[in-house]
Amino acid sequence: MPLVKLMDIAIARSGDKGDGSNVGVKARSPEIYQYLEKNLTEEVVKNHFKDICFGQVTRYELPNLLALNFILEDSLGGGGTEALILDSQGKVHGLGLLHLEMDMPSELIEYFIGVS
Amino acid sequence: MGKNKIIRIANAQGFWGDSILGPIRLVEEGPVDYITFDYLAEITMSIMQKQKLHRPDAGFARDFIQMLEKILPACKKKGIKIIANAGGVNLKGCLQETKKVIRELGLAGVKVGIVEGDDIMDRLDELIAGGEALDNMDSGAAISDIRGAITSANVYIGADSIVNALKEGADIVITGRASDPSLVVAPLMYEFGWTANDHDKLAAATVMGHIIECGAQCTGGNYTDWREVKDYARIGYPVCEASNDGSFVVTKHDNTGGLVTVDTVTSQLLYELGDPGCYISPDCVVDFTTINISQEGEDRVAITGVKGSKATPTYKVSISHSKGYKILGTLCVTGPDAIEKAMLLKDIVFERMAMQSVDVAEEDRFFELFGTNVLYKGMVESNQQPAEIMLRIGAKGTDPKQLDILGKELAPLVTSGPPGITGFASGRPRATEIIGYWPALISKKQIVTTHFVEEV
């Protein structure tokens, strides 16, 4: 199966929720949403953020927006008001997740080409 | 009321410190009925509280006064109303300055509404004694843990009193810690005669508030596909066209920069979102999984079908407390061996602090080598031999004077450490207070919001 970057099949935005961050991901097509719903799991995201997120990852689905919302607990070094780390508000966690590489089934590639 | 009445609501400030160009351009570049200004983030109240301690006439968003000076004549002429949570912890001070600006501009007949009741700092002991636990809603910790260190306590209030001020003819409504979406919910309740039982309509208005509360972040700002966005310099701030049925269109004024598409708006719908099925505001509970979103035209996105339910019996409270001090400084380190040299610099700083009897415990030490993937740690391949990096070094502690020694030991490294160290032009960093954020819940029965309107 070809490897694709999540960035090529989705867009994202992130922000802070206390000492955690949220990463919202929107698929670029309904077919890609189906694929992400199956494959972009809490485990996959937790593993991608293993050096940043030290708590639980929770996923919520918004099929109406073709979107998934991830909550990354304990990922801001204490949070916006206390942390010394540069990105204490998780502003770049969204683009960070989009660096993820995923195996994409060949039959989905046409949708991928269709939107890129 | 005409059946097709459209109310245009814009947001001109996404946060305290947003560009002054937002409000100036919004009043000049196209039609708008209400402009909202959202100034308050989690710690803003606490910063304002501190300012007020030093100066009794401070403690509100002074930027707001400067903006009023620029836009009020046009607002008055065009009938644009202003709603702002600019009052911080000093509503009266903000009112005085607002009145002063109105008089200086030579305007007359401007009605200013003030909404009070969010500040519970002076009532804390009474409320706690009365059975309000105010436990930390994230960690579950007890309020007694921080009682002595609390520096501000404000309730995220809803739309009610803003609506009442508008009913009395206010042209400008100033609040303290009104929740961000309520600044948008209030004018729509007033214009369309919605009540607290119009759950779906209030939910739709809350979604509108959520979309525009960060200003240009829904019109192409911070958007993944940034190359599609035209003319960032002149990015249009969001304008929503609201209808009585709760549906609305997100757009921006013609001939402005930016981009309004399903993707730019969806990005902002996802911003700082928790459980989408249960988005709680003081005015209602919204189900984000009911939102229908579609492209209606160029730079026009329609939102329909939003469902909501009755508001919860509690308000959220934002409590801030003093939590010690922190200091942070930076030095630029060039290669060869930039990483190795930065690690050495870090050790030297803490050793020289120890030589001055300041031992920083391991867990209170902080360093980060910017340029080695500190932001994308573990996500992208990292360069083992970067030509240049930035050492960010810091510490936490209880004594600011001791922490200041870290700040004094950075510049000397340029002449008394390894070679190729630079970038020390902005002076010595100083320790600053750490403000802890403590979210809690309080029964709505305990909170009465009030308003008054004064004509200048």
PDB file of N, CA, C and O in Angstrom, chain B residues 351-398:
ATOM      1  N   GLU B 351      25.596  25.499  37.448  1.00  0.00           N
ATOM      2  CA  GLU B 351      26.736  25.397  38.353  1.00  0.00           C
ATOM      3  C   GLU B 351      27.097  26.774  38.913  1.00  0.00           C
ATOM      4  O   GLU B 351      27.362  26.930  40.107  1.00  0.00           O
ATOM      5  N   ARG B 352      27.066  27.789  38.045  1.00  0.00           N
ATOM      6  CA  ARG B 352      27.393  29.146  38.532  1.00  0.00           C
ATOM      7  C   ARG B 352      26.308  29.669  39.484  1.00  0.00           C
ATOM      8  O   ARG B 352      26.586  30.468  40.373  1.00  0.00           O
ATOM      9  N   MET B 353      25.068  29.220  39.285  1.00  0.00           N
ATOM     10  CA  MET B 353      24.018  29.587  40.251  1.00  0.00           C
ATOM     11  C   MET B 353      24.325  28.927  41.594  1.00  0.00           C
ATOM     12  O   MET B 353      24.225  29.563  42.648  1.00  0.00           O
ATOM     13  N   ALA B 354      24.735  27.647  41.545  1.00  0.00           N
ATOM     14  CA  ALA B 354      25.060  26.928  42.790  1.00  0.00           C
ATOM     15  C   ALA B 354      26.226  27.599  43.509  1.00  0.00           C
ATOM     16  O   ALA B 354      26.249  27.680  44.744  1.00  0.00           O
ATOM     17  N   MET B 355      27.203  28.122  42.731  1.00  0.00           N
ATOM     18  CA  MET B 355      28.350  28.814  43.331  1.00  0.00           C
ATOM     19  C   MET B 355      27.920  30.090  44.036  1.00  0.00           C
ATOM     20  O   MET B 355      28.661  30.658  44.832  1.00  0.00           O
ATOM     21  N   GLN B 356      26.695  30.562  43.705  1.00  0.00           N
ATOM     22  CA  GLN B 356      26.130  31.731  44.403  1.00  0.00           C
ATOM     23  C   GLN B 356      25.021  31.286  45.361  1.00  0.00           C
ATOM     24  O   GLN B 356      24.102  32.036  45.673  1.00  0.00           O
ATOM     25  N   SER B 357      25.149  30.031  45.792  1.00  0.00           N
ATOM     26  CA  SER B 357      24.241  29.455  46.804  1.00  0.00           C
ATOM     27  C   SER B 357      22.797  29.324  46.335  1.00  0.00           C
ATOM     28  O   SER B 357      21.873  29.359  47.152  1.00  0.00           O
ATOM     29  N   VAL B 358      22.588  29.219  45.040  1.00  0.00           N
ATOM     30  CA  VAL B 358      21.229  28.960  44.548  1.00  0.00           C
ATOM     31  C   VAL B 358      21.216  27.586  43.880  1.00  0.00           C
ATOM     32  O   VAL B 358      21.700  27.418  42.767  1.00  0.00           O
ATOM     33  N   ASP B 359      20.739  26.624  44.613  1.00  0.00           N
ATOM     34  CA  ASP B 359      20.656  25.272  44.070  1.00  0.00           C
ATOM     35  C   ASP B 359      19.266  25.043  43.491  1.00  0.00           C
ATOM     36  O   ASP B 359      18.283  25.037  44.216  1.00  0.00           O
ATOM     37  N   VAL B 360      19.219  24.882  42.193  1.00  0.00           N
ATOM     38  CA  VAL B 360      17.929  24.634  41.546  1.00  0.00           C
ATOM     39  C   VAL B 360      17.724  23.128  41.452  1.00  0.00           C
ATOM     40  O   VAL B 360      18.546  22.412  40.873  1.00  0.00           O
ATOM     41  N   ALA B 361      16.655  22.667  42.059  1.00  0.00           N
ATOM     42  CA  ALA B 361      16.364  21.227  42.045  1.00  0.00           C
ATOM     43  C   ALA B 361      16.183  20.759  40.602  1.00  0.00           C
ATOM     44  O   ALA B 361      15.729  21.524  39.743  1.00  0.00           O
ATOM     45  N   GLU B 362      16.536  19.508  40.360  1.00  0.00           N
ATOM     46  CA  GLU B 362      16.492  18.945  39.011  1.00  0.00           C
ATOM     47  C   GLU B 362      15.124  19.186  38.344  1.00  0.00           C
ATOM     48  O   GLU B 362      15.049  19.598  37.192  1.00  0.00           O
ATOM     49  N   GLU B 363      14.056  18.964  39.115  1.00  0.00           N
ATOM     50  CA  GLU B 363      12.708  19.084  38.506  1.00  0.00           C
ATOM     51  C   GLU B 363      12.312  20.540  38.239  1.00  0.00           C
ATOM     52  O   GLU B 363      11.352  20.798  37.516  1.00  0.00           O
ATOM     53  N   ASP B 364      13.059  21.491  38.815  1.00  0.00           N
ATOM     54  CA  ASP B 364      12.753  22.904  38.557  1.00  0.00           C
ATOM     55  C   ASP B 364      13.615  23.495  37.451  1.00  0.00           C
ATOM     56  O   ASP B 364      13.471  24.662  37.096  1.00  0.00           O
ATOM     57  N   ARG B 365      14.552  22.674  36.938  1.00  0.00           N
ATOM     58  CA  ARG B 365      15.400  23.149  35.836  1.00  0.00           C
ATOM     59  C   ARG B 365      14.700  22.904  34.516  1.00  0.00           C
ATOM     60  O   ARG B 365      14.003  21.917  34.352  1.00  0.00           O
ATOM     61  N   PHE B 366      14.937  23.831  33.578  1.00  0.00           N
ATOM     62  CA  PHE B 366      14.323  23.658  32.261  1.00  0.00           C
ATOM     63  C   PHE B 366      15.307  24.065  31.174  1.00  0.00           C
ATOM     64  O   PHE B 366      16.006  25.059  31.294  1.00  0.00           O
ATOM     65  N   PHE B 367      15.371  23.278  30.130  1.00  0.00           N
ATOM     66  CA  PHE B 367      16.086  23.730  28.930  1.00  0.00           C
ATOM     67  C   PHE B 367      15.493  23.061  27.713  1.00  0.00           C
ATOM     68  O   PHE B 367      14.891  21.990  27.797  1.00  0.00           O
ATOM     69  N   GLU B 368      15.625  23.742  26.582  1.00  0.00           N
ATOM     70  CA  GLU B 368      15.079  23.260  25.339  1.00  0.00           C
ATOM     71  C   GLU B 368      16.019  23.769  24.246  1.00  0.00           C
ATOM     72  O   GLU B 368      16.451  24.916  24.296  1.00  0.00           O
ATOM     73  N   LEU B 369      16.373  22.909  23.284  1.00  0.00           N
ATOM     74  CA  LEU B 369      17.270  23.340  22.209  1.00  0.00           C
ATOM     75  C   LEU B 369      16.445  23.564  20.948  1.00  0.00           C
ATOM     76  O   LEU B 369      16.170  22.635  20.187  1.00  0.00           O
ATOM     77  N   PHE B 370      16.021  24.815  20.771  1.00  0.00           N
ATOM     78  CA  PHE B 370      15.193  25.129  19.611  1.00  0.00           C
ATOM     79  C   PHE B 370      16.029  24.978  18.344  1.00  0.00           C
ATOM     80  O   PHE B 370      17.116  25.537  18.245  1.00  0.00           O
ATOM     81  N   GLY B 371      15.490  24.213  17.386  1.00  0.00           N
ATOM     82  CA  GLY B 371      16.253  23.904  16.181  1.00  0.00           C
ATOM     83  C   GLY B 371      16.584  22.418  16.120  1.00  0.00           C
ATOM     84  O   GLY B 371      17.212  21.942  15.185  1.00  0.00           O
ATOM     85  N   THR B 372      16.185  21.693  17.168  1.00  0.00           N
ATOM     86  CA  THR B 372      16.405  20.237  17.196  1.00  0.00           C
ATOM     87  C   THR B 372      15.071  19.501  17.302  1.00  0.00           C
ATOM     88  O   THR B 372      14.976  18.456  17.947  1.00  0.00           O
ATOM     89  N   ASN B 373      14.005  20.087  16.724  1.00  0.00           N
ATOM     90  CA  ASN B 373      12.674  19.476  16.785  1.00  0.00           C
ATOM     91  C   ASN B 373      12.076  19.442  18.183  1.00  0.00           C
ATOM     92  O   ASN B 373      11.591  18.413  18.627  1.00  0.00           O
ATOM     93  N   VAL B 374      12.140  20.537  18.897  1.00  0.00           N
ATOM     94  CA  VAL B 374      11.461  20.547  20.190  1.00  0.00           C
ATOM     95  C   VAL B 374       9.944  20.621  19.996  1.00  0.00           C
ATOM     96  O   VAL B 374       9.183  20.162  20.847  1.00  0.00           O
ATOM     97  N   LEU B 375       9.512  21.211  18.890  1.00  0.00           N
ATOM     98  CA  LEU B 375       8.074  21.340  18.673  1.00  0.00           C
ATOM     99  C   LEU B 375       7.479  20.074  18.058  1.00  0.00           C
ATOM    100  O   LEU B 375       6.339  19.716  18.353  1.00  0.00           O
ATOM    101  N   TYR B 376       8.243  19.421  17.207  1.00  0.00           N
ATOM    102  CA  TYR B 376       7.766  18.198  16.544  1.00  0.00           C
ATOM    103  C   TYR B 376       8.539  16.993  17.072  1.00  0.00           C
ATOM    104  O   TYR B 376       8.882  16.081  16.315  1.00  0.00           O
ATOM    105  N   LYS B 377       8.792  17.001  18.363  1.00  0.00           N
ATOM    106  CA  LYS B 377       9.592  15.941  18.974  1.00  0.00           C
ATOM    107  C   LYS B 377       9.075  14.546  18.604  1.00  0.00           C
ATOM    108  O   LYS B 377       7.909  14.245  18.830  1.00  0.00           O
ATOM    109  N   GLY B 378       9.936  13.755  18.004  1.00  0.00           N
ATOM    110  CA  GLY B 378       9.566  12.388  17.665  1.00  0.00           C
ATOM    111  C   GLY B 378       8.673  12.275  16.441  1.00  0.00           C
ATOM    112  O   GLY B 378       8.279  11.177  16.060  1.00  0.00           O
ATOM    113  N   MET B 379       8.343  13.393  15.805  1.00  0.00           N
ATOM    114  CA  MET B 379       7.400  13.348  14.679  1.00  0.00           C
ATOM    115  C   MET B 379       8.090  13.473  13.332  1.00  0.00           C
ATOM    116  O   MET B 379       7.583  12.996  12.328  1.00  0.00           O
ATOM    117  N   VAL B 380       9.198  14.184  13.301  1.00  0.00           N
ATOM    118  CA  VAL B 380       9.945  14.314  12.046  1.00  0.00           C
ATOM    119  C   VAL B 380      11.405  14.000  12.346  1.00  0.00           C
ATOM    120  O   VAL B 380      11.849  14.066  13.490  1.00  0.00           O
ATOM    121  N   GLU B 381      12.143  13.641  11.310  1.00  0.00           N
ATOM    122  CA  GLU B 381      13.540  13.287  11.508  1.00  0.00           C
ATOM    123  C   GLU B 381      14.321  14.519  11.943  1.00  0.00           C
ATOM    124  O   GLU B 381      14.113  15.611  11.440  1.00  0.00           O
ATOM    125  N   SER B 382      15.227  14.325  12.890  1.00  0.00           N
ATOM    126  CA  SER B 382      15.914  15.501  13.386  1.00  0.00           C
ATOM    127  C   SER B 382      17.364  15.538  12.904  1.00  0.00           C
ATOM    128  O   SER B 382      18.011  14.518  12.716  1.00  0.00           O
ATOM    129  N   ASN B 383      17.837  16.767  12.669  1.00  0.00           N
ATOM    130  CA  ASN B 383      19.196  17.008  12.190  1.00  0.00           C
ATOM    131  C   ASN B 383      20.163  16.905  13.377  1.00  0.00           C
ATOM    132  O   ASN B 383      20.053  17.665  14.327  1.00  0.00           O
ATOM    133  N   GLN B 384      21.095  15.975  13.300  1.00  0.00           N
ATOM    134  CA  GLN B 384      22.006  15.762  14.426  1.00  0.00           C
ATOM    135  C   GLN B 384      23.101  16.823  14.510  1.00  0.00           C
ATOM    136  O   GLN B 384      23.729  16.981  15.542  1.00  0.00           O
ATOM    137  N   GLN B 385      23.335  17.538  13.395  1.00  0.00           N
ATOM    138  CA  GLN B 385      24.395  18.556  13.391  1.00  0.00           C
ATOM    139  C   GLN B 385      23.856  19.899  12.877  1.00  0.00           C
ATOM    140  O   GLN B 385      24.301  20.404  11.850  1.00  0.00           O
ATOM    141  N   PRO B 386      22.890  20.494  13.571  1.00  0.00           N
ATOM    142  CA  PRO B 386      22.370  21.773  13.082  1.00  0.00           C
ATOM    143  C   PRO B 386      23.442  22.864  13.125  1.00  0.00           C
ATOM    144  O   PRO B 386      24.286  22.867  14.030  1.00  0.00           O
ATOM    145  N   ALA B 387      23.403  23.766  12.148  1.00  0.00           N
ATOM    146  CA  ALA B 387      24.413  24.833  12.084  1.00  0.00           C
ATOM    147  C   ALA B 387      24.183  25.860  13.188  1.00  0.00           C
ATOM    148  O   ALA B 387      25.126  26.515  13.632  1.00  0.00           O
ATOM    149  N   GLU B 388      22.941  25.988  13.618  1.00  0.00           N
ATOM    150  CA  GLU B 388      22.637  26.972  14.661  1.00  0.00           C
ATOM    151  C   GLU B 388      21.385  26.546  15.422  1.00  0.00           C
ATOM    152  O   GLU B 388      20.445  26.036  14.834  1.00  0.00           O
ATOM    153  N   ILE B 389      21.401  26.733  16.709  1.00  0.00           N
ATOM    154  CA  ILE B 389      20.233  26.426  17.518  1.00  0.00           C
ATOM    155  C   ILE B 389      20.053  27.532  18.563  1.00  0.00           C
ATOM    156  O   ILE B 389      20.924  28.382  18.739  1.00  0.00           O
ATOM    157  N   MET B 390      18.904  27.520  19.204  1.00  0.00           N
ATOM    158  CA  MET B 390      18.697  28.459  20.293  1.00  0.00           C
ATOM    159  C   MET B 390      18.500  27.692  21.588  1.00  0.00           C
ATOM    160  O   MET B 390      17.649  26.810  21.670  1.00  0.00           O
ATOM    161  N   LEU B 391      19.347  28.031  22.565  1.00  0.00           N
ATOM    162  CA  LEU B 391      19.165  27.434  23.895  1.00  0.00           C
ATOM    163  C   LEU B 391      18.131  28.252  24.641  1.00  0.00           C
ATOM    164  O   LEU B 391      18.287  29.463  24.811  1.00  0.00           O
ATOM    165  N   ARG B 392      17.051  27.608  25.048  1.00  0.00           N
ATOM    166  CA  ARG B 392      16.079  28.244  25.932  1.00  0.00           C
ATOM    167  C   ARG B 392      16.289  27.621  27.295  1.00  0.00           C
ATOM    168  O   ARG B 392      16.132  26.415  27.468  1.00  0.00           O
ATOM    169  N   ILE B 393      16.683  28.412  28.242  1.00  0.00           N
ATOM    170  CA  ILE B 393      17.011  27.874  29.561  1.00  0.00           C
ATOM    171  C   ILE B 393      16.220  28.613  30.623  1.00  0.00           C
ATOM    172  O   ILE B 393      16.029  29.831  30.533  1.00  0.00           O
ATOM    173  N   GLY B 394      15.750  27.885  31.611  1.00  0.00           N
ATOM    174  CA  GLY B 394      14.933  28.530  32.625  1.00  0.00           C
ATOM    175  C   GLY B 394      14.852  27.720  33.906  1.00  0.00           C
ATOM    176  O   GLY B 394      15.476  26.666  34.040  1.00  0.00           O
ATOM    177  N   ALA B 395      14.098  28.247  34.856  1.00  0.00           N
ATOM    178  CA  ALA B 395      13.930  27.561  36.142  1.00  0.00           C
ATOM    179  C   ALA B 395      12.647  28.057  36.799  1.00  0.00           C
ATOM    180  O   ALA B 395      12.126  29.119  36.463  1.00  0.00           O
ATOM    181  N   LYS B 396      12.167  27.259  37.725  1.00  0.00           N
ATOM    182  CA  LYS B 396      11.042  27.671  38.561  1.00  0.00           C
ATOM    183  C   LYS B 396      11.489  27.702  40.010  1.00  0.00           C
ATOM    184  O   LYS B 396      12.431  27.000  40.387  1.00  0.00           O
ATOM    185  N   GLY B 397      10.827  28.499  40.838  1.00  0.00           N
ATOM    186  CA  GLY B 397      11.188  28.565  42.247  1.00  0.00           C
ATOM    187  C   GLY B 397      10.259  29.483  43.011  1.00  0.00           C
ATOM    188  O   GLY B 397       9.299  30.029  42.444  1.00  0.00           O
ATOM    189  N   THR B 398      10.558  29.665  44.276  1.00  0.00           N
ATOM    190  CA  THR B 398       9.693  30.490  45.115  1.00  0.00           C
ATOM    191  C   THR B 398      10.257  31.897  45.321  1.00  0.00           C
ATOM    192  O   THR B 398       9.535  32.805  45.722  1.00  0.00           O
TER     193      THR B 398
END
